[in-house]
XYZ file of C-alpha atoms in Angstrom:
683
model
C -40.426 -56.575 -0.083
C -39.657 -54.342 -3.046
C -40.255 -50.621 -3.221
C -43.218 -51.288 -5.503
C -44.847 -53.269 -2.685
C -44.305 -50.651 0.018
C -47.406 -48.774 1.155
C -47.412 -45.006 0.524
C -47.868 -44.405 4.263
C -44.754 -46.443 4.986
C -42.725 -44.276 2.637
C -43.959 -40.983 4.046
C -43.063 -41.826 7.642
C -39.969 -43.965 7.079
C -36.303 -42.994 7.205
C -33.566 -44.813 5.315
C -30.163 -45.701 6.696
C -28.021 -45.124 3.617
C -24.561 -45.346 5.155
C -22.826 -46.259 8.372
C -19.395 -46.656 9.856
C -18.040 -47.754 13.196
C -15.079 -48.973 15.192
C -15.552 -51.279 18.150
C -13.346 -53.498 20.336
C -11.764 -56.119 18.115
C -13.156 -54.468 14.988
C -11.532 -51.530 13.170
C -14.321 -51.647 10.571
C -17.858 -52.994 10.148
C -16.825 -56.026 8.071
C -14.721 -57.261 10.983
C -17.451 -56.259 13.432
C -19.927 -58.416 11.546
C -17.543 -61.387 11.354
C -16.989 -61.209 15.123
C -20.721 -60.972 15.841
C -21.571 -63.825 13.478
C -18.890 -66.082 14.937
C -19.777 -65.303 18.561
C -16.447 -63.653 19.380
C -15.998 -61.924 22.729
C -13.762 -58.928 21.992
C -13.132 -57.943 25.609
C -9.411 -57.861 26.374
C -7.716 -59.090 29.537
C -4.413 -57.275 30.083
C -1.248 -58.502 31.737
C 0.179 -56.653 34.707
C 3.148 -55.639 32.571
C 0.857 -54.081 29.949
C -1.088 -52.150 32.562
C 2.013 -50.831 34.326
C 3.532 -49.759 31.020
C 0.381 -47.726 30.334
C 0.529 -45.901 33.661
C -1.475 -48.111 36.008
C -0.895 -47.777 39.753
C 0.961 -50.828 41.083
C -0.869 -50.533 44.398
C -4.209 -50.609 42.606
C -3.217 -53.694 40.643
C -2.438 -55.505 43.889
C -6.055 -55.068 45.006
C -7.708 -58.528 44.854
C -10.847 -56.867 43.458
C -9.006 -55.316 40.514
C -10.216 -56.730 37.180
C -7.796 -56.211 34.291
C -10.378 -56.274 31.489
C -11.783 -53.711 29.081
C -13.506 -53.394 25.739
C -10.666 -51.375 24.255
C -10.470 -49.491 20.968
C -6.885 -49.825 19.680
C -5.235 -46.941 17.849
C -7.700 -44.423 19.267
C -4.793 -42.000 19.588
C -4.128 -41.961 15.820
C -5.510 -39.209 13.611
C -5.137 -38.023 10.029
C -4.991 -34.395 11.089
C -4.095 -32.887 7.706
C -7.260 -34.255 6.154
C -9.349 -32.228 8.600
C -7.272 -29.044 8.618
C -5.689 -29.338 12.074
C -2.059 -28.443 12.685
C 0.097 -30.603 14.954
C -0.483 -28.512 18.078
C -4.236 -28.517 17.606
C -4.289 -32.235 16.793
C -2.408 -33.080 19.990
C -4.837 -31.015 22.059
C -7.927 -32.335 20.246
C -9.663 -34.998 22.329
C -9.274 -38.527 20.870
C -13.070 -38.738 20.888
C -13.251 -35.811 18.496
C -10.542 -37.288 16.268
C -12.147 -40.708 15.948
C -15.654 -39.296 15.498
C -14.514 -36.997 12.685
C -12.947 -39.913 10.798
C -15.999 -42.105 11.376
C -18.357 -39.404 10.081
C -16.161 -39.157 6.960
C -16.335 -42.926 6.410
C -20.101 -43.038 6.968
C -20.680 -40.457 4.236
C -18.392 -42.382 1.884
C -20.305 -45.561 2.685
C -23.464 -43.735 1.570
C -21.765 -42.795 -1.701
C -21.334 -39.100 -0.893
C -18.052 -37.179 -0.933
C -17.514 -36.038 2.689
C -16.564 -32.512 1.619
C -19.489 -32.276 -0.807
C -22.343 -33.750 1.216
C -25.947 -32.819 0.376
C -27.129 -29.403 1.494
C -29.081 -29.199 4.756
C -27.186 -32.098 6.339
C -27.620 -32.152 10.106
C -25.412 -33.688 12.795
C -26.740 -35.345 15.954
C -24.040 -36.988 18.066
C -22.876 -37.357 21.653
C -19.897 -38.589 23.638
C -18.630 -39.679 27.032
C -16.509 -37.902 29.648
C -12.802 -38.391 28.957
C -9.547 -38.394 30.860
C -7.997 -36.282 28.099
C -10.577 -33.491 28.517
C -10.172 -33.334 32.284
C -6.382 -33.384 32.063
C -6.426 -30.678 29.375
C -8.743 -28.461 31.403
C -6.333 -28.470 34.335
C -3.056 -28.178 32.437
C -1.717 -24.621 32.885
C 1.025 -25.111 30.298
C -1.498 -26.077 27.620
C -3.726 -23.112 28.450
C -0.722 -20.779 28.309
C 0.303 -22.240 24.963
C -2.960 -22.137 22.999
C -5.390 -20.335 25.312
C -7.980 -21.618 27.762
C -10.884 -21.119 25.345
C -9.124 -23.083 22.617
C -8.436 -25.891 25.086
C -12.131 -26.096 25.864
C -13.196 -25.980 22.207
C -10.789 -28.796 21.329
C -11.694 -31.056 24.239
C -15.220 -30.418 25.520
C -17.749 -32.955 24.254
C -20.322 -30.223 23.653
C -18.315 -29.395 20.505
C -18.438 -32.906 19.012
C -21.226 -32.049 16.564
C -20.036 -28.536 15.630
C -16.548 -29.790 14.700
C -18.080 -32.296 12.273
C -20.332 -29.642 10.757
C -17.445 -27.188 10.441
C -14.775 -29.489 9.043
C -17.134 -31.251 6.609
C -19.076 -28.143 5.634
C -22.485 -29.404 6.790
C -25.074 -26.641 7.146
C -27.999 -28.424 8.794
C -28.754 -28.447 12.545
C -25.734 -29.428 14.632
C -26.523 -30.795 18.073
C -24.478 -32.571 20.699
C -26.823 -34.943 22.533
C -26.282 -36.196 26.084
C -28.556 -38.779 27.728
C -25.849 -40.912 29.366
C -25.825 -44.526 28.114
C -28.714 -43.938 25.683
C -27.000 -40.953 24.025
C -26.357 -42.320 20.534
C -29.783 -43.913 20.106
C -31.395 -40.698 21.347
C -29.327 -38.914 18.698
C -30.821 -41.246 16.072
C -34.320 -40.479 17.358
C -33.717 -36.727 17.135
C -32.254 -37.058 13.642
C -35.261 -39.074 12.477
C -37.651 -36.481 13.898
C -35.696 -33.656 12.251
C -35.902 -35.393 8.866
C -39.629 -36.055 9.166
C -40.250 -32.444 10.243
C -38.189 -31.115 7.335
C -35.532 -29.495 9.523
C -32.856 -31.202 7.439
C -32.720 -33.465 4.371
C -29.789 -35.667 5.408
C -28.503 -36.383 8.907
C -25.497 -37.934 10.602
C -26.384 -39.584 13.897
C -24.418 -41.592 16.428
C -21.983 -41.390 19.290
C -18.504 -42.046 20.621
C -17.031 -43.271 23.897
C -13.286 -43.219 24.505
C -12.873 -42.509 28.197
C -9.153 -43.170 27.941
C -6.784 -44.497 25.293
C -4.791 -46.339 27.974
C -5.016 -50.036 28.737
C -6.800 -50.194 32.055
C -9.102 -52.281 34.171
C -11.419 -51.467 37.048
C -12.109 -52.309 40.674
C -15.084 -54.579 41.272
C -17.287 -53.626 44.202
C -19.877 -55.983 45.620
C -23.251 -54.647 44.526
C -21.674 -52.375 41.906
C -22.344 -52.396 38.159
C -19.043 -53.969 37.056
C -18.485 -57.671 36.484
C -16.220 -59.564 38.917
C -14.536 -61.588 36.165
C -14.248 -59.235 33.187
C -17.082 -60.808 31.203
C -20.597 -59.517 30.536
C -23.449 -62.062 30.507
C -26.736 -60.334 29.671
C -29.915 -62.165 30.685
C -27.965 -65.038 32.206
C -28.722 -66.443 35.647
C -25.055 -65.815 36.486
C -25.100 -62.206 35.244
C -23.098 -60.151 37.739
C -22.212 -56.906 35.985
C -20.985 -55.168 32.890
C -17.507 -54.357 31.531
C -16.425 -50.864 30.386
C -16.023 -50.571 26.639
C -15.130 -48.028 23.976
C -16.477 -47.494 20.499
C -17.813 -45.140 17.867
C -20.688 -45.443 15.423
C -22.223 -43.029 12.899
C -25.208 -43.579 10.601
C -26.275 -41.491 7.597
C -30.044 -40.998 7.391
C -32.398 -39.645 4.738
C -36.139 -39.766 4.200
C -36.832 -43.071 2.467
C -38.628 -41.450 -0.458
C -35.657 -39.147 -1.099
C -33.127 -41.946 -0.785
C -34.946 -44.154 -3.275
C -35.497 -41.301 -5.711
C -31.803 -40.341 -5.629
C -30.430 -43.865 -6.007
C -28.905 -44.063 -2.514
C -27.770 -47.468 -1.180
C -30.460 -48.135 1.445
C -29.091 -50.464 4.138
C -32.175 -50.516 6.384
C -35.347 -48.581 7.121
C -36.237 -46.942 10.432
C -40.004 -47.262 10.766
C -40.542 -45.584 14.128
C -38.781 -44.214 17.214
C -39.778 -43.066 20.697
C -38.180 -41.590 23.817
C -39.494 -41.593 27.394
C -38.117 -40.913 30.861
C -38.805 -42.842 34.046
C -39.374 -39.642 36.013
C -39.724 -40.480 39.701
C -41.194 -43.914 39.000
C -38.160 -45.903 40.115
C -36.291 -46.765 43.295
C -33.389 -44.384 42.668
C -31.880 -41.947 40.194
C -29.518 -44.510 38.662
C -32.059 -47.347 38.691
C -34.150 -48.166 35.612
C -37.953 -48.257 35.615
C -40.381 -50.742 34.083
C -43.365 -48.670 32.959
C -41.615 -46.048 30.840
C -39.248 -48.563 29.261
C -42.309 -50.480 28.166
C -43.961 -47.244 27.005
C -40.985 -46.347 24.800
C -41.322 -49.701 23.045
C -45.068 -49.523 22.462
C -44.901 -45.877 21.332
C -42.147 -46.626 18.802
C -44.108 -49.502 17.273
C -47.242 -47.350 17.193
C -45.243 -44.662 15.351
C -44.278 -47.389 12.876
C -47.945 -48.283 12.336
C -47.265 -51.801 13.591
C -48.030 -53.987 16.570
C -45.035 -54.918 18.746
C -45.860 -58.569 18.071
C -44.637 -58.004 14.495
C -41.076 -58.006 15.847
C -38.863 -61.003 15.178
C -35.910 -59.761 17.236
C -35.117 -57.250 19.996
C -31.614 -55.904 20.555
C -31.753 -54.993 24.231
C -29.726 -52.594 26.354
C -28.680 -55.715 28.294
C -25.882 -54.576 30.591
C -25.550 -57.897 32.404
C -26.426 -56.343 35.769
C -28.988 -58.199 37.880
C -31.280 -55.220 38.462
C -30.992 -53.721 34.987
C -31.595 -56.997 33.144
C -34.499 -57.979 35.378
C -36.292 -54.664 34.882
C -35.583 -54.547 31.145
C -36.842 -58.093 30.684
C -40.009 -57.273 32.610
C -40.605 -54.128 30.548
C -39.920 -55.831 27.204
C -42.036 -58.866 28.080
C -44.976 -56.570 28.829
C -44.519 -54.559 25.631
C -44.201 -57.620 23.388
C -46.939 -59.603 25.153
C -48.880 -61.690 22.668
C -45.804 -62.450 20.616
C -43.891 -65.699 20.754
C -40.317 -66.741 20.174
C -39.046 -63.196 19.579
C -35.252 -63.279 19.539
C -33.378 -61.325 22.207
C -29.743 -60.280 22.400
C -27.220 -57.719 23.640
C -23.986 -56.690 21.951
C -22.473 -55.797 25.324
C -21.538 -59.451 25.731
C -19.218 -58.995 22.721
C -17.716 -55.534 23.232
C -18.648 -54.378 26.735
C -20.685 -51.299 27.608
C -19.694 -48.574 25.139
C -21.509 -45.897 27.151
C -22.532 -43.024 24.830
C -21.824 -45.219 21.784
C -23.746 -48.253 23.082
C -26.956 -47.484 21.191
C -25.123 -46.986 17.899
C -23.285 -50.288 18.405
C -26.613 -52.034 18.994
C -28.381 -50.428 16.035
C -25.508 -51.140 13.642
C -25.427 -54.752 14.841
C -29.145 -55.093 14.133
C -28.837 -53.589 10.647
C -25.986 -55.982 9.832
C -28.158 -58.905 10.947
C -30.987 -57.690 8.701
C -28.603 -57.371 5.759
C -27.244 -60.881 6.250
C -30.604 -62.415 7.294
C -28.810 -63.908 10.292
C -29.403 -63.673 14.044
C -26.129 -63.681 15.981
C -25.501 -65.002 19.473
C -25.215 -63.266 22.793
C -21.943 -64.786 24.001
C -20.728 -66.215 27.321
C -24.312 -67.172 28.273
C -24.802 -70.668 29.666
C -27.978 -70.366 31.753
C -30.603 -68.001 30.279
C -32.621 -66.175 32.930
C -35.514 -68.178 34.327
C -37.883 -65.278 33.650
C -37.477 -65.931 29.913
C -39.497 -69.143 30.259
C -42.691 -67.126 30.737
C -41.688 -64.397 28.291
C -42.475 -63.883 24.590
C -38.701 -63.394 24.208
C -36.013 -66.037 23.776
C -32.299 -65.418 24.180
C -30.340 -66.098 20.969
C -27.219 -68.055 21.940
C -26.210 -69.485 18.557
C -26.070 -67.993 15.075
C -29.204 -68.843 13.132
C -30.999 -67.903 9.940
C -33.389 -64.962 10.219
C -36.463 -66.303 8.423
C -38.410 -64.225 5.936
C -42.195 -63.839 6.071
C -44.783 -63.721 3.338
C -46.876 -60.980 4.932
C -44.261 -58.743 6.559
C -40.610 -57.794 6.038
C -38.025 -58.681 8.670
C -38.517 -56.355 11.647
C -36.575 -55.688 14.850
C -36.553 -53.345 17.802
C -33.514 -51.753 19.441
C -33.616 -50.451 23.013
C -31.230 -48.167 24.865
C -31.511 -47.001 28.476
C -29.590 -44.179 30.117
C -28.724 -43.501 33.747
C -31.152 -40.766 34.718
C -34.044 -42.554 33.044
C -34.007 -41.704 29.317
C -35.331 -44.740 27.432
C -35.184 -45.024 23.633
C -36.606 -47.601 21.245
C -36.143 -47.773 17.478
C -38.075 -50.003 15.058
C -35.867 -51.212 12.195
C -36.941 -52.935 8.993
C -34.942 -54.675 6.300
C -34.246 -52.539 3.252
C -36.481 -52.760 0.190
C -34.926 -55.089 -2.328
C -32.581 -53.280 -4.680
C -32.992 -54.962 -8.004
C -29.757 -56.203 -9.588
C -29.133 -54.405 -12.855
C -27.568 -55.781 -15.960
C -24.335 -53.924 -16.613
C -24.928 -50.669 -18.468
C -21.271 -50.161 -19.384
C -21.261 -50.184 -23.199
C -17.509 -49.591 -23.231
C -14.635 -49.548 -20.722
C -14.920 -46.995 -17.923
C -12.358 -45.097 -15.877
C -12.203 -45.842 -12.141
C -10.299 -43.038 -10.333
C -8.658 -43.545 -6.924
C -6.753 -41.213 -4.606
C -5.243 -41.065 -1.129
C -2.727 -39.089 0.919
C 0.099 -41.642 0.607
C 1.202 -44.363 -1.789
C 0.646 -47.060 0.831
C -2.917 -45.883 1.497
C -3.609 -45.817 -2.231
C -2.364 -49.402 -2.544
C -4.571 -50.467 0.372
C -7.599 -48.798 -1.191
C -6.957 -50.432 -4.596
C -6.530 -53.843 -2.985
C -9.777 -53.526 -0.998
C -11.728 -52.389 -4.036
C -10.351 -55.312 -6.051
C -11.550 -57.699 -3.339
C -15.014 -56.142 -3.419
C -15.271 -56.452 -7.198
C -14.418 -60.164 -7.037
C -17.285 -60.931 -4.681
C -20.381 -62.690 -6.098
C -22.598 -59.673 -5.400
C -20.157 -57.128 -6.874
C -21.924 -53.928 -7.931
C -22.373 -52.825 -11.518
C -19.176 -51.315 -12.890
C -20.886 -48.143 -14.095
C -22.257 -47.636 -10.585
C -18.767 -48.180 -9.180
C -17.347 -45.569 -11.525
C -20.140 -43.119 -10.645
C -19.552 -43.569 -6.902
C -15.772 -43.177 -7.188
C -16.130 -40.046 -9.321
C -18.805 -38.266 -7.286
C -18.613 -39.858 -3.848
C -14.958 -39.434 -2.968
C -12.683 -36.471 -2.190
C -9.748 -36.043 -4.575
C -6.410 -36.362 -2.744
C -2.806 -35.764 -3.840
C -1.660 -39.326 -4.597
C -3.706 -40.668 -7.513
C -4.230 -43.619 -9.811
C -6.840 -44.921 -12.222
C -7.694 -48.068 -14.127
C -9.700 -48.601 -17.302
C -11.893 -51.702 -17.451
C -15.013 -53.062 -19.098
C -15.971 -55.719 -16.513
C -15.736 -56.116 -12.741
C -13.271 -58.995 -13.115
C -11.039 -56.965 -15.411
C -11.193 -53.991 -13.044
C -10.250 -56.216 -10.094
C -7.178 -57.524 -11.920
C -6.125 -54.008 -12.896
C -6.570 -52.779 -9.310
C -4.514 -55.663 -7.913
C -1.746 -54.796 -10.362
C -1.967 -51.133 -9.371
C -1.722 -52.050 -5.686
C 1.441 -53.931 -6.485
C 2.963 -50.941 -8.261
C 2.294 -52.171 -11.806
C 0.404 -49.784 -14.070
C -1.611 -50.960 -17.051
C -0.578 -49.617 -20.436
C -4.160 -48.600 -21.280
C -4.539 -44.867 -20.826
C -7.385 -42.387 -20.933
C -7.209 -38.585 -21.390
C -9.463 -37.898 -18.425
C -7.521 -40.407 -16.351
C -4.263 -38.707 -17.213
C -5.715 -35.320 -16.236
C -6.786 -36.936 -12.942
C -3.204 -38.101 -12.353
C -1.938 -34.559 -12.876
C -4.197 -33.357 -10.099
C -6.619 -31.494 -12.327
C -10.333 -31.075 -11.688
C -11.920 -33.489 -14.130
C -15.395 -33.164 -15.599
C -16.087 -36.840 -16.131
C -18.190 -37.834 -19.152
C -21.764 -38.977 -18.553
C -21.993 -42.715 -18.004
C -24.378 -44.858 -20.010
C -27.763 -45.555 -18.421
C -29.172 -44.532 -15.055
C -26.382 -44.860 -12.492
C -26.718 -45.015 -8.718
C -24.517 -44.907 -5.635
C -23.164 -48.178 -4.264
C -21.296 -49.260 -1.150
C -17.576 -49.455 -1.731
C -14.534 -49.682 0.568
C -14.001 -46.382 2.358
C -10.843 -44.356 2.877
C -8.134 -46.282 4.833
C -7.141 -43.812 7.539
C -3.522 -44.168 8.606
C -2.713 -41.087 10.659
C 0.100 -40.860 13.166
C -0.299 -41.057 16.918
C -1.002 -37.777 18.659
C -1.230 -39.419 22.070
C -3.626 -38.335 24.772
C -3.338 -36.339 27.967
C -3.489 -38.322 31.185
C -4.133 -37.742 34.860
C -1.707 -40.465 35.868
C 1.532 -39.610 37.624
C 4.772 -40.671 35.929
C 5.618 -44.295 36.657
C 9.122 -43.416 37.880
C 9.465 -41.037 40.831
C 12.698 -39.408 41.915
C 14.015 -40.872 45.179
C 13.395 -38.654 48.168
C 15.445 -38.192 51.302
C 13.842 -39.920 54.309
C 11.647 -37.534 56.261
C 9.476 -37.728 59.318
C 6.182 -39.464 58.658
C 4.138 -36.641 60.179
C 4.405 -32.851 60.296
C 7.053 -31.708 62.741
C 5.414 -29.499 65.334
C 8.691 -27.703 65.915
C 9.327 -26.979 62.250
C 8.919 -23.448 61.004
C 6.383 -24.354 58.295
C 2.962 -25.244 59.601
C 1.869 -23.718 62.860
C -0.972 -24.641 65.143
C -4.674 -24.448 64.355
C -6.100 -24.045 60.862
C -2.732 -23.899 59.087
C -1.646 -27.184 60.677
C -4.936 -28.834 59.689
C -4.698 -27.677 56.086
C -1.045 -28.737 55.923
C -1.948 -32.185 57.210
C -4.611 -32.550 54.498
C -2.129 -31.530 51.792
C 0.521 -33.929 53.100
C -1.986 -36.787 53.189
C -3.479 -36.071 49.748
C -0.049 -35.882 48.094
C 1.375 -38.765 50.127
C 4.283 -36.591 51.265
C 6.963 -37.722 53.689
C 6.572 -34.802 56.025
C 6.484 -31.044 56.553
C 9.797 -30.481 54.774
C 8.107 -31.392 51.472
C 5.898 -28.325 51.808
C 8.812 -26.316 50.438
C 8.103 -27.821 46.990
C 5.470 -26.726 44.500
C 2.311 -28.742 43.955
C 3.559 -30.341 40.724
C 7.071 -30.900 42.091
C 5.429 -32.879 44.880
C 3.732 -35.157 42.348
C 0.360 -33.420 42.272
C -1.956 -33.779 39.310
C -5.364 -32.449 38.314
C -7.299 -35.391 39.729
C -5.648 -35.002 43.126
C -6.445 -31.280 42.972
C -10.125 -32.055 42.520
C -9.975 -34.521 45.428
C -8.132 -32.095 47.712
C -10.441 -29.204 46.864
C -13.391 -31.434 47.694
C -11.978 -32.352 51.104
C -11.196 -28.741 51.924
C -14.757 -27.807 51.026
C -16.417 -30.727 52.828
C -14.251 -30.859 55.954
C -13.214 -27.237 56.474
C -15.869 -25.330 54.505
C -13.220 -23.652 52.330
C -13.981 -23.174 48.620
C -10.588 -23.302 46.930
C -10.278 -22.490 43.203
C -8.400 -25.133 41.228
C -6.179 -22.392 39.799
C -4.433 -22.124 43.177
C -2.960 -25.621 42.813
C -1.590 -24.702 39.402
C 0.347 -21.634 40.542
C 4.163 -21.907 40.830
C 4.237 -21.337 44.604
C 5.366 -23.596 47.417
C 2.900 -25.829 49.205
C 3.548 -23.799 52.383
C 2.517 -20.595 50.618
C -0.458 -22.419 49.168
C -1.642 -23.543 52.612
C -1.316 -20.000 53.925
C -3.375 -18.713 50.975
C -6.037 -21.324 51.729
C -6.160 -20.202 55.352
C -6.548 -16.581 54.217
C -9.484 -17.629 52.030
C -11.167 -19.173 55.046
C -10.651 -16.004 57.063
C -11.768 -13.642 54.287
C -14.434 -15.914 52.793
C -13.093 -15.134 49.285
C -13.011 -17.831 46.615
C -13.573 -18.262 42.965
C -15.005 -21.711 42.455
C -16.039 -21.512 38.809
C -13.368 -23.878 37.534
C -13.783 -26.027 40.632
C -17.452 -26.495 39.836
C -16.663 -27.384 36.243
C -14.083 -29.984 37.238
C -16.395 -31.414 39.878
C -18.968 -31.904 37.132
C -16.416 -33.778 35.040
C -15.453 -35.908 38.028
C -19.063 -36.806 38.762
C -19.721 -37.836 35.167
C -16.536 -39.879 34.760
């Protein structure tokens, strides 16, 4: 379908996806993500015991027969190009890895849309969300960090409620800025809110998506019978053998504009969002964490109604598909009801490839679907050998092999994407293939200047090499459009280069030479001014130019690490002590003090009462143990102990006496305790 064939109503209510960027397990960029999806690659990693121990795993936990050493991990999540975003080293180290990765992904998404990240359109909104993280909890209970940069600054740099504001601030975006939280459906809910904001005129451009990096460490999980996690480290959605999901990490951001605006401004439309809807199960389910049938089905039918289409128009549904028996069964029942009357509608779930990316799961699913639309290819749900029996009576069929996505004479290619969150928030998005962008005959009447820049020589070489590869592809964009995008859609950085070329092939050869350190002898006055770091007013290019998708900035920041709740692997040897508190010792006495002392000794795995002469941290305490101990004191002894007490440089004996005094006086300040308990519950 071309834009000339689109109905006026479709244009008025449709939103264009003009750019997107993401990083997922096994895929540092979307080209690799697509290759993995197309080839049916499972990107879940199984770690060796040596790898896990080196990253701080507990040897005792690894010896548990139910421990599964698998994860959908995002490598290099601790790296960050801090200078680019105006953070000094101290701030960058404190900044949560989720914030770091999301900032870089937002930058890349804008570049993918052909807009300079520091000169985005006015009234650009941000709608994103994230997951709880180990870094944030560790930072919030680190007294040294709070003393160094201040408790408020710690919170601002680590709390996920500041994910959206940091993007707006560092990129200069002045539209609405909202951090969205609906558990596993967070990022698709963010897309829904962004779409609504665009249609209501609250903003003219929007970034939408989510991030989930619970920890940068290599780690597995303990499988519990009846729990949500897989016993073998593989996720098999809608399979008879489905037994659970696998934790995953990821980040995805999409750039959205009203379709009419995007087409008028020459934006590179990658897909069209025709309709969205959000519902909640309310009390209509067996438990708070359980999904519900009716409102999942309602979200689907409402989204297709918003699109002005019948659900039977769908050719494919990207499901939430966690691979859990209950979740898959209910989702299949809900989807089968919503798409009743259809036949042979493809079904899939990206969680089989990358695991459950929590707050980023919806973005991963939507980006996957858009890539399939762009390549007219349905990709397989992997590790499935026995599709669920319920599919035999369903209008849906599980896609288990890559296959062509057929076109239709009467309708464009259409798909639905579903996301479901613990707590009952269901989201469905209707996605349509982009209107055909007519190929233009080159408008370059004479050679044009292609400017490049980066922070380092190696990054500049990488960028030149990637652009050369793009220009050698059969569908390479028009050279004038390339020049326009490089001149107006990129931020000028200190290390610069340029090439002068009249054709895509010539430009590719020049770029390859530049990447290898060889500069062409052809020069240009504006190009030379660019090399000197000047602000260049580039001459107007011939013809009507438009933005095109080009390789984005190759981030290569250093590692800033991440804070952890794990104890150091090596512990100092201790002198043998009695296994239990010595009743004759002068430290704990009888009654309440002895009871509290016993709890402390047990929680910290101390050798005996003599260890109470050490401070909490000297005894190996950490913030997670503090939360656990405070909870036991509250539940078993009805004592509300503020977390700050564990952080004070006093002996454990003095700490137990202070706790006893709190019980006697009834005084306690549990504000921080409540906050940490909230983090613990959400982790």
